[in-house]
Short mmCIF file of C-alpha atoms in Angstrom, two decimals:
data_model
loop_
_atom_site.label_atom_id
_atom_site.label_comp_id
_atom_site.label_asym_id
_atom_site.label_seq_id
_atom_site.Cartn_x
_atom_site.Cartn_y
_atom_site.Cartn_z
CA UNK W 233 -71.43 -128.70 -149.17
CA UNK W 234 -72.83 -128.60 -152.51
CA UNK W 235 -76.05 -130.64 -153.74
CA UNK W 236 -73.70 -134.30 -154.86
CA UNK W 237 -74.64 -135.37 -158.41
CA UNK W 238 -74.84 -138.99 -159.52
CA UNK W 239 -74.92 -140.19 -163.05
CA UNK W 240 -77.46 -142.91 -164.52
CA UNK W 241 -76.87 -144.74 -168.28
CA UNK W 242 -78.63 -147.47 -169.51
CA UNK W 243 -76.10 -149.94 -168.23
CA UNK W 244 -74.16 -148.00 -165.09
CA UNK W 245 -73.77 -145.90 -162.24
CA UNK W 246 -71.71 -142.90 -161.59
CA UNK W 247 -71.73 -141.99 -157.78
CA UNK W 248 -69.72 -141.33 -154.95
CA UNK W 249 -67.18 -143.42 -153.46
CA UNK W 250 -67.55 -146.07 -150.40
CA UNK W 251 -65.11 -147.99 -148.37
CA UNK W 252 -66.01 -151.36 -150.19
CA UNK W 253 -64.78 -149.69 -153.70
CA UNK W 254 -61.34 -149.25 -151.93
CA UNK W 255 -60.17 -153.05 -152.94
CA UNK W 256 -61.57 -153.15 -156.49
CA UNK W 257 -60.12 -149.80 -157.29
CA UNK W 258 -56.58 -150.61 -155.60
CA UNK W 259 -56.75 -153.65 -157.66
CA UNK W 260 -57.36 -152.45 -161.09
CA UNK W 261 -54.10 -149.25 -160.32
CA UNK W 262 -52.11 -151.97 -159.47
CA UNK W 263 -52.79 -153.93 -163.43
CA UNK W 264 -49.93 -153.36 -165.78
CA UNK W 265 -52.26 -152.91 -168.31
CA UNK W 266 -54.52 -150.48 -166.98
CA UNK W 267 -51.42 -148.07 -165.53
CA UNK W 268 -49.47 -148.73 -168.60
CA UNK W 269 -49.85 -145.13 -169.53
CA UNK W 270 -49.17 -143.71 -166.48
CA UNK W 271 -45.72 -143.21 -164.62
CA UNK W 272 -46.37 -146.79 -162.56
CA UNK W 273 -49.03 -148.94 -160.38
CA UNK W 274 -50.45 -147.37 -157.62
CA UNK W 275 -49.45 -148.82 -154.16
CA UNK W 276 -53.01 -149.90 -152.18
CA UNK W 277 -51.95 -146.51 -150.03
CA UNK W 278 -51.87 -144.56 -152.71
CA UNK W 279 -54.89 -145.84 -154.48
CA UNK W 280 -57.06 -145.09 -151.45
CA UNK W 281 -55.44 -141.92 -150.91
CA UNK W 282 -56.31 -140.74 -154.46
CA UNK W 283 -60.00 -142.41 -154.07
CA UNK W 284 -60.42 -140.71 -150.87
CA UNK W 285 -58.95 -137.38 -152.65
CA UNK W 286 -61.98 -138.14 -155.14
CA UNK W 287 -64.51 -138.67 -153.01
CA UNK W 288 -64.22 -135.40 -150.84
CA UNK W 289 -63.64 -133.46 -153.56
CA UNK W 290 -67.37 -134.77 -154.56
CA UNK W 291 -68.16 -134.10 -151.16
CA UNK W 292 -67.14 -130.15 -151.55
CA UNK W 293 -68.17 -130.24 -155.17
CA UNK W 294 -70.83 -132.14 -155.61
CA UNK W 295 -69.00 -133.76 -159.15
CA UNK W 296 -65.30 -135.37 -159.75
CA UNK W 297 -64.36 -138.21 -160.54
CA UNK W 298 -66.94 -141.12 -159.69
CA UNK W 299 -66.82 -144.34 -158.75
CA UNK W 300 -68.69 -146.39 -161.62
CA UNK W 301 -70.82 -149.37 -161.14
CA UNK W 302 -72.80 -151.62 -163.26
CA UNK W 303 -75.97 -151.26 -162.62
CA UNK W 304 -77.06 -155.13 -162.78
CA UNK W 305 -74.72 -156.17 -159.90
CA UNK W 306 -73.12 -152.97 -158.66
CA UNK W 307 -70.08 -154.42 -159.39
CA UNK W 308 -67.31 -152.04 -159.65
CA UNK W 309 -65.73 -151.04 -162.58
CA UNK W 310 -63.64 -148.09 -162.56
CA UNK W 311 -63.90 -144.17 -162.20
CA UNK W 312 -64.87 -141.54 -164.77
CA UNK W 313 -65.92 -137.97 -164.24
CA UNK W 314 -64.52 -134.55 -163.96
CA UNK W 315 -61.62 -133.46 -162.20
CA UNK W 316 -59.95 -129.35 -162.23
CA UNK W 317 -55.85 -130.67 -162.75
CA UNK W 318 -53.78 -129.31 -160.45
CA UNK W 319 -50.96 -129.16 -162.79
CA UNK W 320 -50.21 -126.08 -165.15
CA UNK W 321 -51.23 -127.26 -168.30
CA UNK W 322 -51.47 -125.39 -171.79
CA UNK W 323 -55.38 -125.26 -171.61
CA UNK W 324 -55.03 -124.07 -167.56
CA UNK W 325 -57.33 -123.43 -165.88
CA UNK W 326 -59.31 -126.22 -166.82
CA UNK W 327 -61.70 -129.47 -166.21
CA UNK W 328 -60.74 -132.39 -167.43
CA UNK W 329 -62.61 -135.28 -168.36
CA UNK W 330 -60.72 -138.71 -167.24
CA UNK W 331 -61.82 -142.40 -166.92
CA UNK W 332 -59.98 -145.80 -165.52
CA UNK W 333 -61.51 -148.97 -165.66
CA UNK W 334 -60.77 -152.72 -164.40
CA UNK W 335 -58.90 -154.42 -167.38
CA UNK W 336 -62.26 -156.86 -167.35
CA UNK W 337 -64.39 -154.20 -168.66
CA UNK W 338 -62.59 -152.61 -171.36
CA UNK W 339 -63.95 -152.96 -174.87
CA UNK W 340 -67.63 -153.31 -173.82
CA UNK W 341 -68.41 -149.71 -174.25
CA UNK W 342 -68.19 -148.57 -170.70
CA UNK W 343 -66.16 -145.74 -170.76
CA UNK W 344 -68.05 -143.88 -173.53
CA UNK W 345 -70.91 -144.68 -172.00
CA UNK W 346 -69.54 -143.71 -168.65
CA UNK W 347 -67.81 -140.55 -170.29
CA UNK W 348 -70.86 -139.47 -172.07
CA UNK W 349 -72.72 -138.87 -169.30
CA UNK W 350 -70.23 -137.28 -167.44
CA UNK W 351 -69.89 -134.67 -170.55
CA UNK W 352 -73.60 -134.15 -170.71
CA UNK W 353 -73.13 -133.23 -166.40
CA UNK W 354 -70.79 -130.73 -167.34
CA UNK W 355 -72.75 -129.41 -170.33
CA UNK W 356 -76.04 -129.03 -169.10
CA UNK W 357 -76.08 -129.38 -165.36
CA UNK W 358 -73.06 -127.59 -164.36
CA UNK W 359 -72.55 -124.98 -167.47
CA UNK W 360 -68.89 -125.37 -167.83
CA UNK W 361 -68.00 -123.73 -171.25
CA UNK W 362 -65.36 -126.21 -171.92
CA UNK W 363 -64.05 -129.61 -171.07
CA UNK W 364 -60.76 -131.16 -172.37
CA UNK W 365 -59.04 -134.17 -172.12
CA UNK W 366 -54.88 -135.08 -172.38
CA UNK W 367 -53.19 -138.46 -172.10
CA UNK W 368 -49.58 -139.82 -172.98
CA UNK W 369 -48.84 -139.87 -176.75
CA UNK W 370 -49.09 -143.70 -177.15
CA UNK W 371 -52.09 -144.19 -175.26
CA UNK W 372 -54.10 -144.49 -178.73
CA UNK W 373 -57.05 -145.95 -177.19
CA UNK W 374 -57.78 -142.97 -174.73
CA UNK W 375 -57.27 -140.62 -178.01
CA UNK W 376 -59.38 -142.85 -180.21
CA UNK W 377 -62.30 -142.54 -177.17
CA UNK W 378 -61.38 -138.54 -177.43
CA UNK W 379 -62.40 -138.28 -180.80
CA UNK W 380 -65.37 -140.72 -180.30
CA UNK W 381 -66.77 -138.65 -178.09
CA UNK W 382 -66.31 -135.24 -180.58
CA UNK W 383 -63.23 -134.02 -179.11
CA UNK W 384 -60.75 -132.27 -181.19
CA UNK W 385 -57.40 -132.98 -180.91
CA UNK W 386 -54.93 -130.14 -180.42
CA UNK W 387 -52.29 -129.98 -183.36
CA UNK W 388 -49.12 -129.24 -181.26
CA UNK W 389 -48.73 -132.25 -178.01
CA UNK W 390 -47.03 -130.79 -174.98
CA UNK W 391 -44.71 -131.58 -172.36
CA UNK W 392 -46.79 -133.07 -168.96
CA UNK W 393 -45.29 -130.92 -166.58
CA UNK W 394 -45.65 -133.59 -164.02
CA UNK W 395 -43.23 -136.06 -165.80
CA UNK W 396 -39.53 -135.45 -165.77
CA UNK W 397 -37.69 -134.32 -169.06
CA UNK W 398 -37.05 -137.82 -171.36
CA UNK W 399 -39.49 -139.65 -169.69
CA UNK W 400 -41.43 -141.84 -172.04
CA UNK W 401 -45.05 -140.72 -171.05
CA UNK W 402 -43.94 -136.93 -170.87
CA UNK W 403 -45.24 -136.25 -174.38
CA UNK W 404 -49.47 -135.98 -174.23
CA UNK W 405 -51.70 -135.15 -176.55
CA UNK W 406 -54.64 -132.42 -175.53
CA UNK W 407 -58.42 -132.75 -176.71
CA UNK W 408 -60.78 -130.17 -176.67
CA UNK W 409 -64.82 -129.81 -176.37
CA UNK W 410 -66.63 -126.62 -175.95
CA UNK W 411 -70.18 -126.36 -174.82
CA UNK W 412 -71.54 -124.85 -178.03
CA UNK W 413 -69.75 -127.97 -180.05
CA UNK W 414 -71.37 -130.61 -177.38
CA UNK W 415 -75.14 -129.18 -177.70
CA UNK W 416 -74.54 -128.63 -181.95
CA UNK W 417 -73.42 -132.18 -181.83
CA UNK W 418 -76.35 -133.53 -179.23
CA UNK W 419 -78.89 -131.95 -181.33
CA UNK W 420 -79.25 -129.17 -178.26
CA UNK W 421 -79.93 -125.45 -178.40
CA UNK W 422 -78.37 -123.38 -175.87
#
């Protein structure tokens, strides 16, 4: 079991899961708006099967994806972190950065906030020479929060292999960070 890391901003917490996040987080994969880029809503089943997934992969890890909570309540909000995709990708073998919030907390600044940190984990604490992220064509806000965050967009989108052929989501669009952009850009020598 590796040493588990957990993420502090300003205004939130990134740390591992616990049983009372298992509502909140079936709740917000079960919002239309929040799975609208993804092939459906999660079941409550599923979405504590992937949470669980999450948190012993933390467990073995000692990163993923974390559960994120404000730090003035410890509310939950939503997940962010970094996650090694199954899937065979264009840019595999990879880590991915990835975030999902509760519909309440979107537009507030969260998931940069929440993503930042979780890029600056990767960076500095584990070393990882490169972290990208992908998401369905459409999903402009994800890609706007891509760039935001210094990403650079891929010119050519691929096929998710994990979709079926025609599906509407199967088209994604791959972003790209390397650890010498991240410390150039975060004023950081290597």
């Amino acid at each position: 079991m590796q040493e588990m890391i957990e993420l502090t901003t300003p205004r939130l917490l990134l740390r591992q899961w616990r049983d009372n996040d298992l509502a909140p987080f079936a709740a917000l994969n079960a919002d239309p708006r929040v799975m609208a880029f993804f092939p459906s809503p999660l079941t409550r089943e599923a979405s504590d099967a992937m949470a669980r997934r999450c948190s012993s992969l933390i467990a073995e890890r000692g990163w993923g994806l974390w559960a994120v909570t404000l730090r003035e309540n410890n509310a939950f909000i939503g997940m962010t972190g970094l996650h090694r995709p199954d899937a065979q990708l264009p840019c595999s073998p990879c880590v991915e950065i990835g975030w999902r919030l509760a519909f309440d907390y979107w537009g507030q600044g969260y998931a940069q906030e929440a993503a930042h940190a979780a890029l600056q984990a990767g960076f500095m604490r584990l070393q990882l020479p490169e972290i990208v992220s992908f998401t369905a064509l459409p999903n402009v806000r994800s890609s706007a929060l891509m760039a935001r965050l210094g990403m650079r967009r891929d010119a050519d989108p691929f096929e998710h292999p994990a979709l079926p052929p025609g599906h509407r989501l199967r088209a994604h669009c791959l972003y790209r960070l390397t650890r010498a952009e991240w410390l150039h850009r975060e004023g950081h020598t290597a």
